[in-house]
Amino acid sequence: MHLEARQCNTSLGISITVLLLLLAYFGIHDPNGRASRSLSTRPARQLQNSLNWRTRMHRRPRCRWTAWHDARFAPLRNANRRVMIALLLHQNGDLISTLAQELPVVLEWVGVQNVYLSIFESGSSDGTVEYLRSLSQILDAIGVQHQIITHGEARQEIVEGPRRIAVLAAARNTALRPLYTGKAAAALGSGPDEVFFMNDIFFCAPDLLEMLLQYRRQGMHQACATDWGSHRLYDRWVLRTISGRGWWRLGDPTKEVFEPLLDDPVDRRRWDRHLPLQVFSCWNGASIIHASAFLPPHNIRFRQSKADWEDESGNVPSNLTVKASECFLSSVDLWKMGFKRIAIIPKASVAYTVDHYDAFRKDDESFAPKADDEVFEWVGNWQEAPPEYVVNQDYGRWGPPERWGPWDEQ
């Protein structure tokens, strides 16, 4: 009797496993996540579902797409604009299934012929490299030109070490190498119009499309997402208002919720209505930058602060500290080169965990501008000059006081 019971349980277990595999393969039901849209080819969908099964221990957002999204993002549909997308990944095995679920949706919407994708992975040991092979197969199945560099410079030292910004800047520049060398232009038939850089974020396709829509419609030079942590915007080290202030006042470090933009009431009104607003600097999980900024005659590169060098020629590093983020400095350099239209997009809310994404997501019609807000959605009068001084949170130290300095000192 006990033997029969064990055989019955074993058979039941095998049947359930086979059923789950079939459900995952055909995409009939997936309790762990949901794509915004189905991909256009069956091989791509099958590869996607197979990866979902192998990464079933990792959560993905349950995304959605309605007729409202069709109408809102219609101007992006196969438009004659080319974009290079770049990502840095390290120990992001839990993220790859989300990338494979949502990024191909974005690529197919804007036109796979219009996109070149570059991924730089640096020495992961958590399955990231294996999952990236599956992502590459999905990209091949939908026809996206791409390069994926794996086992790049290992960066254990960047977590706390003094070379954090130098290593990150070098990695970002490596990811953009196809832009510098002309490889991306050759693949696309013409040079990219935009560089779309993404961090290791959880998102749904409408978040990235909202960024592209606002960037293109409003003639921006840089557009940034809003990245969320627990109860507040995450990347305060990079983000500065157009008045040069931090996004919220520093106070009690044990306080979880900080009121944003208390010293900038006009910006606060736009923020509360989820409308784009001009800033001095941003990155915040994802950033679109005018591709020409990285090409002659501008030749902007990600870098560390000049204060971290022995002299301004940039030849001899002295102590290689992390006084300022390479992402903050990219906005500084954009201002220097005359790229002034830098804005943050509140509706493009992304995060570094699925829980935080679900708590702050704004990817559906309920957050769409209504009535007068449709007019006020436009940034309008762009400030043509940077603030004379900006606040600095040197070395990422979050306790007060902050230090004010000239906007271009670093």
PDB file of N, CA and C in Angstrom, residues 69-137:
ATOM      1  N   HIS A  69      -2.879  52.846 -24.624  1.00  0.00           N
ATOM      2  CA  HIS A  69      -1.458  52.774 -24.948  1.00  0.00           C
ATOM      3  C   HIS A  69      -1.245  52.810 -26.456  1.00  0.00           C
ATOM      4  N   ASP A  70      -2.099  52.117 -27.197  1.00  0.00           N
ATOM      5  CA  ASP A  70      -2.005  52.156 -28.665  1.00  0.00           C
ATOM      6  C   ASP A  70      -2.043  53.592 -29.167  1.00  0.00           C
ATOM      7  N   ALA A  71      -2.996  54.364 -28.653  1.00  0.00           N
ATOM      8  CA  ALA A  71      -3.159  55.743 -29.113  1.00  0.00           C
ATOM      9  C   ALA A  71      -2.022  56.634 -28.620  1.00  0.00           C
ATOM     10  N   ARG A  72      -1.661  56.494 -27.356  1.00  0.00           N
ATOM     11  CA  ARG A  72      -0.648  57.393 -26.790  1.00  0.00           C
ATOM     12  C   ARG A  72       0.702  57.218 -27.478  1.00  0.00           C
ATOM     13  N   PHE A  73       1.082  55.982 -27.738  1.00  0.00           N
ATOM     14  CA  PHE A  73       2.413  55.729 -28.270  1.00  0.00           C
ATOM     15  C   PHE A  73       2.423  55.533 -29.781  1.00  0.00           C
ATOM     16  N   ALA A  74       1.318  55.861 -30.441  1.00  0.00           N
ATOM     17  CA  ALA A  74       1.254  55.744 -31.901  1.00  0.00           C
ATOM     18  C   ALA A  74       2.355  56.541 -32.606  1.00  0.00           C
ATOM     19  N   PRO A  75       2.728  57.757 -32.119  1.00  0.00           N
ATOM     20  CA  PRO A  75       3.791  58.500 -32.813  1.00  0.00           C
ATOM     21  C   PRO A  75       5.142  57.787 -32.826  1.00  0.00           C
ATOM     22  N   LEU A  76       5.333  56.815 -31.927  1.00  0.00           N
ATOM     23  CA  LEU A  76       6.605  56.092 -31.867  1.00  0.00           C
ATOM     24  C   LEU A  76       6.615  54.853 -32.749  1.00  0.00           C
ATOM     25  N   ARG A  77       5.464  54.484 -33.270  1.00  0.00           N
ATOM     26  CA  ARG A  77       5.325  53.213 -33.986  1.00  0.00           C
ATOM     27  C   ARG A  77       6.101  53.250 -35.292  1.00  0.00           C
ATOM     28  N   ASN A  78       7.213  52.516 -35.337  1.00  0.00           N
ATOM     29  CA  ASN A  78       8.028  52.423 -36.553  1.00  0.00           C
ATOM     30  C   ASN A  78       8.376  53.793 -37.128  1.00  0.00           C
ATOM     31  N   ALA A  79       8.612  54.770 -36.246  1.00  0.00           N
ATOM     32  CA  ALA A  79       9.018  56.099 -36.700  1.00  0.00           C
ATOM     33  C   ALA A  79      10.427  56.027 -37.283  1.00  0.00           C
ATOM     34  N   ASN A  80      10.750  56.989 -38.102  1.00  0.00           N
ATOM     35  CA  ASN A  80      12.066  56.995 -38.750  1.00  0.00           C
ATOM     36  C   ASN A  80      13.108  57.633 -37.826  1.00  0.00           C
ATOM     37  N   ARG A  81      13.244  57.058 -36.646  1.00  0.00           N
ATOM     38  CA  ARG A  81      14.248  57.508 -35.673  1.00  0.00           C
ATOM     39  C   ARG A  81      14.998  56.280 -35.184  1.00  0.00           C
ATOM     40  N   ARG A  82      16.315  56.393 -35.093  1.00  0.00           N
ATOM     41  CA  ARG A  82      17.132  55.260 -34.675  1.00  0.00           C
ATOM     42  C   ARG A  82      17.662  55.495 -33.263  1.00  0.00           C
ATOM     43  N   VAL A  83      17.712  54.417 -32.508  1.00  0.00           N
ATOM     44  CA  VAL A  83      18.106  54.522 -31.106  1.00  0.00           C
ATOM     45  C   VAL A  83      19.074  53.400 -30.763  1.00  0.00           C
ATOM     46  N   MET A  84      20.100  53.752 -30.001  1.00  0.00           N
ATOM     47  CA  MET A  84      21.006  52.752 -29.443  1.00  0.00           C
ATOM     48  C   MET A  84      20.676  52.598 -27.970  1.00  0.00           C
ATOM     49  N   ILE A  85      20.376  51.370 -27.557  1.00  0.00           N
ATOM     50  CA  ILE A  85      20.070  51.078 -26.160  1.00  0.00           C
ATOM     51  C   ILE A  85      21.277  50.401 -25.538  1.00  0.00           C
ATOM     52  N   ALA A  86      21.672  50.853 -24.352  1.00  0.00           N
ATOM     53  CA  ALA A  86      22.844  50.301 -23.670  1.00  0.00           C
ATOM     54  C   ALA A  86      22.494  49.949 -22.233  1.00  0.00           C
ATOM     55  N   LEU A  87      23.018  48.817 -21.761  1.00  0.00           N
ATOM     56  CA  LEU A  87      22.787  48.374 -20.388  1.00  0.00           C
ATOM     57  C   LEU A  87      24.088  47.875 -19.779  1.00  0.00           C
ATOM     58  N   LEU A  88      24.245  48.118 -18.475  1.00  0.00           N
ATOM     59  CA  LEU A  88      25.281  47.483 -17.666  1.00  0.00           C
ATOM     60  C   LEU A  88      24.609  46.480 -16.744  1.00  0.00           C
ATOM     61  N   LEU A  89      25.171  45.291 -16.646  1.00  0.00           N
ATOM     62  CA  LEU A  89      24.606  44.262 -15.778  1.00  0.00           C
ATOM     63  C   LEU A  89      25.711  43.605 -14.958  1.00  0.00           C
ATOM     64  N   HIS A  90      25.394  43.344 -13.697  1.00  0.00           N
ATOM     65  CA  HIS A  90      26.300  42.608 -12.812  1.00  0.00           C
ATOM     66  C   HIS A  90      25.468  41.964 -11.713  1.00  0.00           C
ATOM     67  N   GLN A  91      25.516  40.649 -11.630  1.00  0.00           N
ATOM     68  CA  GLN A  91      24.738  39.905 -10.643  1.00  0.00           C
ATOM     69  C   GLN A  91      23.247  40.255 -10.744  1.00  0.00           C
ATOM     70  N   ASN A  92      22.714  40.234 -11.954  1.00  0.00           N
ATOM     71  CA  ASN A  92      21.317  40.599 -12.194  1.00  0.00           C
ATOM     72  C   ASN A  92      20.498  39.430 -12.719  1.00  0.00           C
ATOM     73  N   GLY A  93      20.791  38.231 -12.244  1.00  0.00           N
ATOM     74  CA  GLY A  93      20.036  37.071 -12.682  1.00  0.00           C
ATOM     75  C   GLY A  93      18.547  37.191 -12.432  1.00  0.00           C
ATOM     76  N   ASP A  94      18.172  37.912 -11.366  1.00  0.00           N
ATOM     77  CA  ASP A  94      16.749  38.066 -11.046  1.00  0.00           C
ATOM     78  C   ASP A  94      16.040  39.040 -11.970  1.00  0.00           C
ATOM     79  N   LEU A  95      16.793  39.785 -12.776  1.00  0.00           N
ATOM     80  CA  LEU A  95      16.213  40.820 -13.629  1.00  0.00           C
ATOM     81  C   LEU A  95      16.022  40.369 -15.077  1.00  0.00           C
ATOM     82  N   ILE A  96      16.788  39.384 -15.530  1.00  0.00           N
ATOM     83  CA  ILE A  96      16.837  39.079 -16.959  1.00  0.00           C
ATOM     84  C   ILE A  96      15.471  38.686 -17.506  1.00  0.00           C
ATOM     85  N   SER A  97      14.677  37.958 -16.733  1.00  0.00           N
ATOM     86  CA  SER A  97      13.360  37.568 -17.248  1.00  0.00           C
ATOM     87  C   SER A  97      12.461  38.782 -17.459  1.00  0.00           C
ATOM     88  N   THR A  98      12.610  39.822 -16.627  1.00  0.00           N
ATOM     89  CA  THR A  98      11.859  41.061 -16.854  1.00  0.00           C
ATOM     90  C   THR A  98      12.349  41.758 -18.115  1.00  0.00           C
ATOM     91  N   LEU A  99      13.671  41.816 -18.302  1.00  0.00           N
ATOM     92  CA  LEU A  99      14.215  42.384 -19.535  1.00  0.00           C
ATOM     93  C   LEU A  99      13.676  41.629 -20.750  1.00  0.00           C
ATOM     94  N   ALA A 100      13.695  40.300 -20.675  1.00  0.00           N
ATOM     95  CA  ALA A 100      13.239  39.491 -21.807  1.00  0.00           C
ATOM     96  C   ALA A 100      11.740  39.616 -22.030  1.00  0.00           C
ATOM     97  N   GLN A 101      10.997  39.943 -20.987  1.00  0.00           N
ATOM     98  CA  GLN A 101       9.548  40.104 -21.104  1.00  0.00           C
ATOM     99  C   GLN A 101       9.179  41.441 -21.728  1.00  0.00           C
ATOM    100  N   GLU A 102       9.840  42.524 -21.313  1.00  0.00           N
ATOM    101  CA  GLU A 102       9.373  43.868 -21.671  1.00  0.00           C
ATOM    102  C   GLU A 102      10.224  44.586 -22.711  1.00  0.00           C
ATOM    103  N   LEU A 103      11.546  44.388 -22.687  1.00  0.00           N
ATOM    104  CA  LEU A 103      12.377  45.108 -23.647  1.00  0.00           C
ATOM    105  C   LEU A 103      12.036  44.753 -25.095  1.00  0.00           C
ATOM    106  N   PRO A 104      11.811  43.475 -25.447  1.00  0.00           N
ATOM    107  CA  PRO A 104      11.418  43.180 -26.829  1.00  0.00           C
ATOM    108  C   PRO A 104      10.109  43.846 -27.252  1.00  0.00           C
ATOM    109  N   VAL A 105       9.207  44.075 -26.304  1.00  0.00           N
ATOM    110  CA  VAL A 105       7.965  44.791 -26.622  1.00  0.00           C
ATOM    111  C   VAL A 105       8.291  46.207 -27.093  1.00  0.00           C
ATOM    112  N   VAL A 106       9.195  46.868 -26.382  1.00  0.00           N
ATOM    113  CA  VAL A 106       9.624  48.216 -26.772  1.00  0.00           C
ATOM    114  C   VAL A 106      10.285  48.183 -28.145  1.00  0.00           C
ATOM    115  N   LEU A 107      11.164  47.211 -28.350  1.00  0.00           N
ATOM    116  CA  LEU A 107      11.911  47.135 -29.604  1.00  0.00           C
ATOM    117  C   LEU A 107      10.983  46.911 -30.793  1.00  0.00           C
ATOM    118  N   GLU A 108       9.995  46.034 -30.628  1.00  0.00           N
ATOM    119  CA  GLU A 108       9.065  45.798 -31.736  1.00  0.00           C
ATOM    120  C   GLU A 108       8.178  47.011 -31.985  1.00  0.00           C
ATOM    121  N   TRP A 109       7.826  47.741 -30.935  1.00  0.00           N
ATOM    122  CA  TRP A 109       6.946  48.903 -31.123  1.00  0.00           C
ATOM    123  C   TRP A 109       7.650  50.010 -31.903  1.00  0.00           C
ATOM    124  N   VAL A 110       8.895  50.301 -31.552  1.00  0.00           N
ATOM    125  CA  VAL A 110       9.607  51.379 -32.248  1.00  0.00           C
ATOM    126  C   VAL A 110      10.198  50.896 -33.571  1.00  0.00           C
ATOM    127  N   GLY A 111      10.189  49.587 -33.790  1.00  0.00           N
ATOM    128  CA  GLY A 111      10.717  49.020 -35.032  1.00  0.00           C
ATOM    129  C   GLY A 111      12.075  48.387 -34.811  1.00  0.00           C
ATOM    130  N   VAL A 112      12.151  47.075 -34.957  1.00  0.00           N
ATOM    131  CA  VAL A 112      13.423  46.394 -34.683  1.00  0.00           C
ATOM    132  C   VAL A 112      14.522  46.873 -35.623  1.00  0.00           C
ATOM    133  N   GLN A 113      14.138  47.376 -36.783  1.00  0.00           N
ATOM    134  CA  GLN A 113      15.127  47.882 -37.730  1.00  0.00           C
ATOM    135  C   GLN A 113      15.722  49.203 -37.271  1.00  0.00           C
ATOM    136  N   ASN A 114      15.124  49.810 -36.254  1.00  0.00           N
ATOM    137  CA  ASN A 114      15.572  51.124 -35.774  1.00  0.00           C
ATOM    138  C   ASN A 114      16.400  51.052 -34.499  1.00  0.00           C
ATOM    139  N   VAL A 115      16.723  49.847 -34.024  1.00  0.00           N
ATOM    140  CA  VAL A 115      17.343  49.706 -32.706  1.00  0.00           C
ATOM    141  C   VAL A 115      18.630  48.901 -32.794  1.00  0.00           C
ATOM    142  N   TYR A 116      19.648  49.389 -32.096  1.00  0.00           N
ATOM    143  CA  TYR A 116      20.862  48.605 -31.839  1.00  0.00           C
ATOM    144  C   TYR A 116      21.013  48.500 -30.331  1.00  0.00           C
ATOM    145  N   LEU A 117      21.218  47.281 -29.832  1.00  0.00           N
ATOM    146  CA  LEU A 117      21.278  47.034 -28.392  1.00  0.00           C
ATOM    147  C   LEU A 117      22.674  46.573 -28.004  1.00  0.00           C
ATOM    148  N   SER A 118      23.222  47.207 -26.966  1.00  0.00           N
ATOM    149  CA  SER A 118      24.550  46.848 -26.463  1.00  0.00           C
ATOM    150  C   SER A 118      24.460  46.586 -24.968  1.00  0.00           C
ATOM    151  N   ILE A 119      24.888  45.385 -24.543  1.00  0.00           N
ATOM    152  CA  ILE A 119      24.871  45.008 -23.128  1.00  0.00           C
ATOM    153  C   ILE A 119      26.288  44.684 -22.687  1.00  0.00           C
ATOM    154  N   PHE A 120      26.698  45.266 -21.568  1.00  0.00           N
ATOM    155  CA  PHE A 120      28.007  44.985 -20.974  1.00  0.00           C
ATOM    156  C   PHE A 120      27.785  44.318 -19.627  1.00  0.00           C
ATOM    157  N   GLU A 121      28.180  43.056 -19.535  1.00  0.00           N
ATOM    158  CA  GLU A 121      28.064  42.291 -18.288  1.00  0.00           C
ATOM    159  C   GLU A 121      29.457  42.075 -17.725  1.00  0.00           C
ATOM    160  N   SER A 122      29.584  42.176 -16.403  1.00  0.00           N
ATOM    161  CA  SER A 122      30.923  42.192 -15.813  1.00  0.00           C
ATOM    162  C   SER A 122      31.084  41.162 -14.703  1.00  0.00           C
ATOM    163  N   GLY A 123      31.342  39.934 -15.101  1.00  0.00           N
ATOM    164  CA  GLY A 123      31.783  38.934 -14.150  1.00  0.00           C
ATOM    165  C   GLY A 123      30.746  38.434 -13.176  1.00  0.00           C
ATOM    166  N   SER A 124      29.512  38.228 -13.616  1.00  0.00           N
ATOM    167  CA  SER A 124      28.466  37.743 -12.713  1.00  0.00           C
ATOM    168  C   SER A 124      28.645  36.250 -12.432  1.00  0.00           C
ATOM    169  N   SER A 125      28.129  35.825 -11.273  1.00  0.00           N
ATOM    170  CA  SER A 125      28.205  34.410 -10.892  1.00  0.00           C
ATOM    171  C   SER A 125      26.839  33.866 -10.476  1.00  0.00           C
ATOM    172  N   ASP A 126      25.765  34.554 -10.855  1.00  0.00           N
ATOM    173  CA  ASP A 126      24.421  34.191 -10.379  1.00  0.00           C
ATOM    174  C   ASP A 126      23.488  33.731 -11.492  1.00  0.00           C
ATOM    175  N   GLY A 127      24.034  33.338 -12.630  1.00  0.00           N
ATOM    176  CA  GLY A 127      23.198  32.917 -13.747  1.00  0.00           C
ATOM    177  C   GLY A 127      22.949  33.994 -14.777  1.00  0.00           C
ATOM    178  N   THR A 128      23.413  35.214 -14.523  1.00  0.00           N
ATOM    179  CA  THR A 128      23.179  36.312 -15.464  1.00  0.00           C
ATOM    180  C   THR A 128      23.668  35.966 -16.863  1.00  0.00           C
ATOM    181  N   VAL A 129      24.881  35.426 -16.965  1.00  0.00           N
ATOM    182  CA  VAL A 129      25.460  35.135 -18.283  1.00  0.00           C
ATOM    183  C   VAL A 129      24.635  34.086 -19.019  1.00  0.00           C
ATOM    184  N   GLU A 130      24.244  33.040 -18.326  1.00  0.00           N
ATOM    185  CA  GLU A 130      23.423  31.988 -18.940  1.00  0.00           C
ATOM    186  C   GLU A 130      22.104  32.557 -19.447  1.00  0.00           C
ATOM    187  N   TYR A 131      21.452  33.385 -18.627  1.00  0.00           N
ATOM    188  CA  TYR A 131      20.169  33.957 -19.032  1.00  0.00           C
ATOM    189  C   TYR A 131      20.337  34.936 -20.193  1.00  0.00           C
ATOM    190  N   LEU A 132      21.484  35.621 -20.243  1.00  0.00           N
ATOM    191  CA  LEU A 132      21.723  36.540 -21.349  1.00  0.00           C
ATOM    192  C   LEU A 132      21.806  35.803 -22.679  1.00  0.00           C
ATOM    193  N   ARG A 133      22.287  34.570 -22.663  1.00  0.00           N
ATOM    194  CA  ARG A 133      22.304  33.783 -23.903  1.00  0.00           C
ATOM    195  C   ARG A 133      20.874  33.582 -24.409  1.00  0.00           C
ATOM    196  N   SER A 134      19.961  33.340 -23.489  1.00  0.00           N
ATOM    197  CA  SER A 134      18.555  33.181 -23.877  1.00  0.00           C
ATOM    198  C   SER A 134      17.982  34.494 -24.391  1.00  0.00           C
ATOM    199  N   LEU A 135      18.329  35.604 -23.738  1.00  0.00           N
ATOM    200  CA  LEU A 135      17.875  36.908 -24.214  1.00  0.00           C
ATOM    201  C   LEU A 135      18.396  37.170 -25.621  1.00  0.00           C
ATOM    202  N   SER A 136      19.644  36.813 -25.877  1.00  0.00           N
ATOM    203  CA  SER A 136      20.216  36.996 -27.208  1.00  0.00           C
ATOM    204  C   SER A 136      19.439  36.208 -28.256  1.00  0.00           C
ATOM    205  N   GLN A 137      19.008  35.003 -27.907  1.00  0.00           N
ATOM    206  CA  GLN A 137      18.206  34.200 -28.840  1.00  0.00           C
ATOM    207  C   GLN A 137      16.865  34.868 -29.137  1.00  0.00           C
TER     208      GLN A 137
END
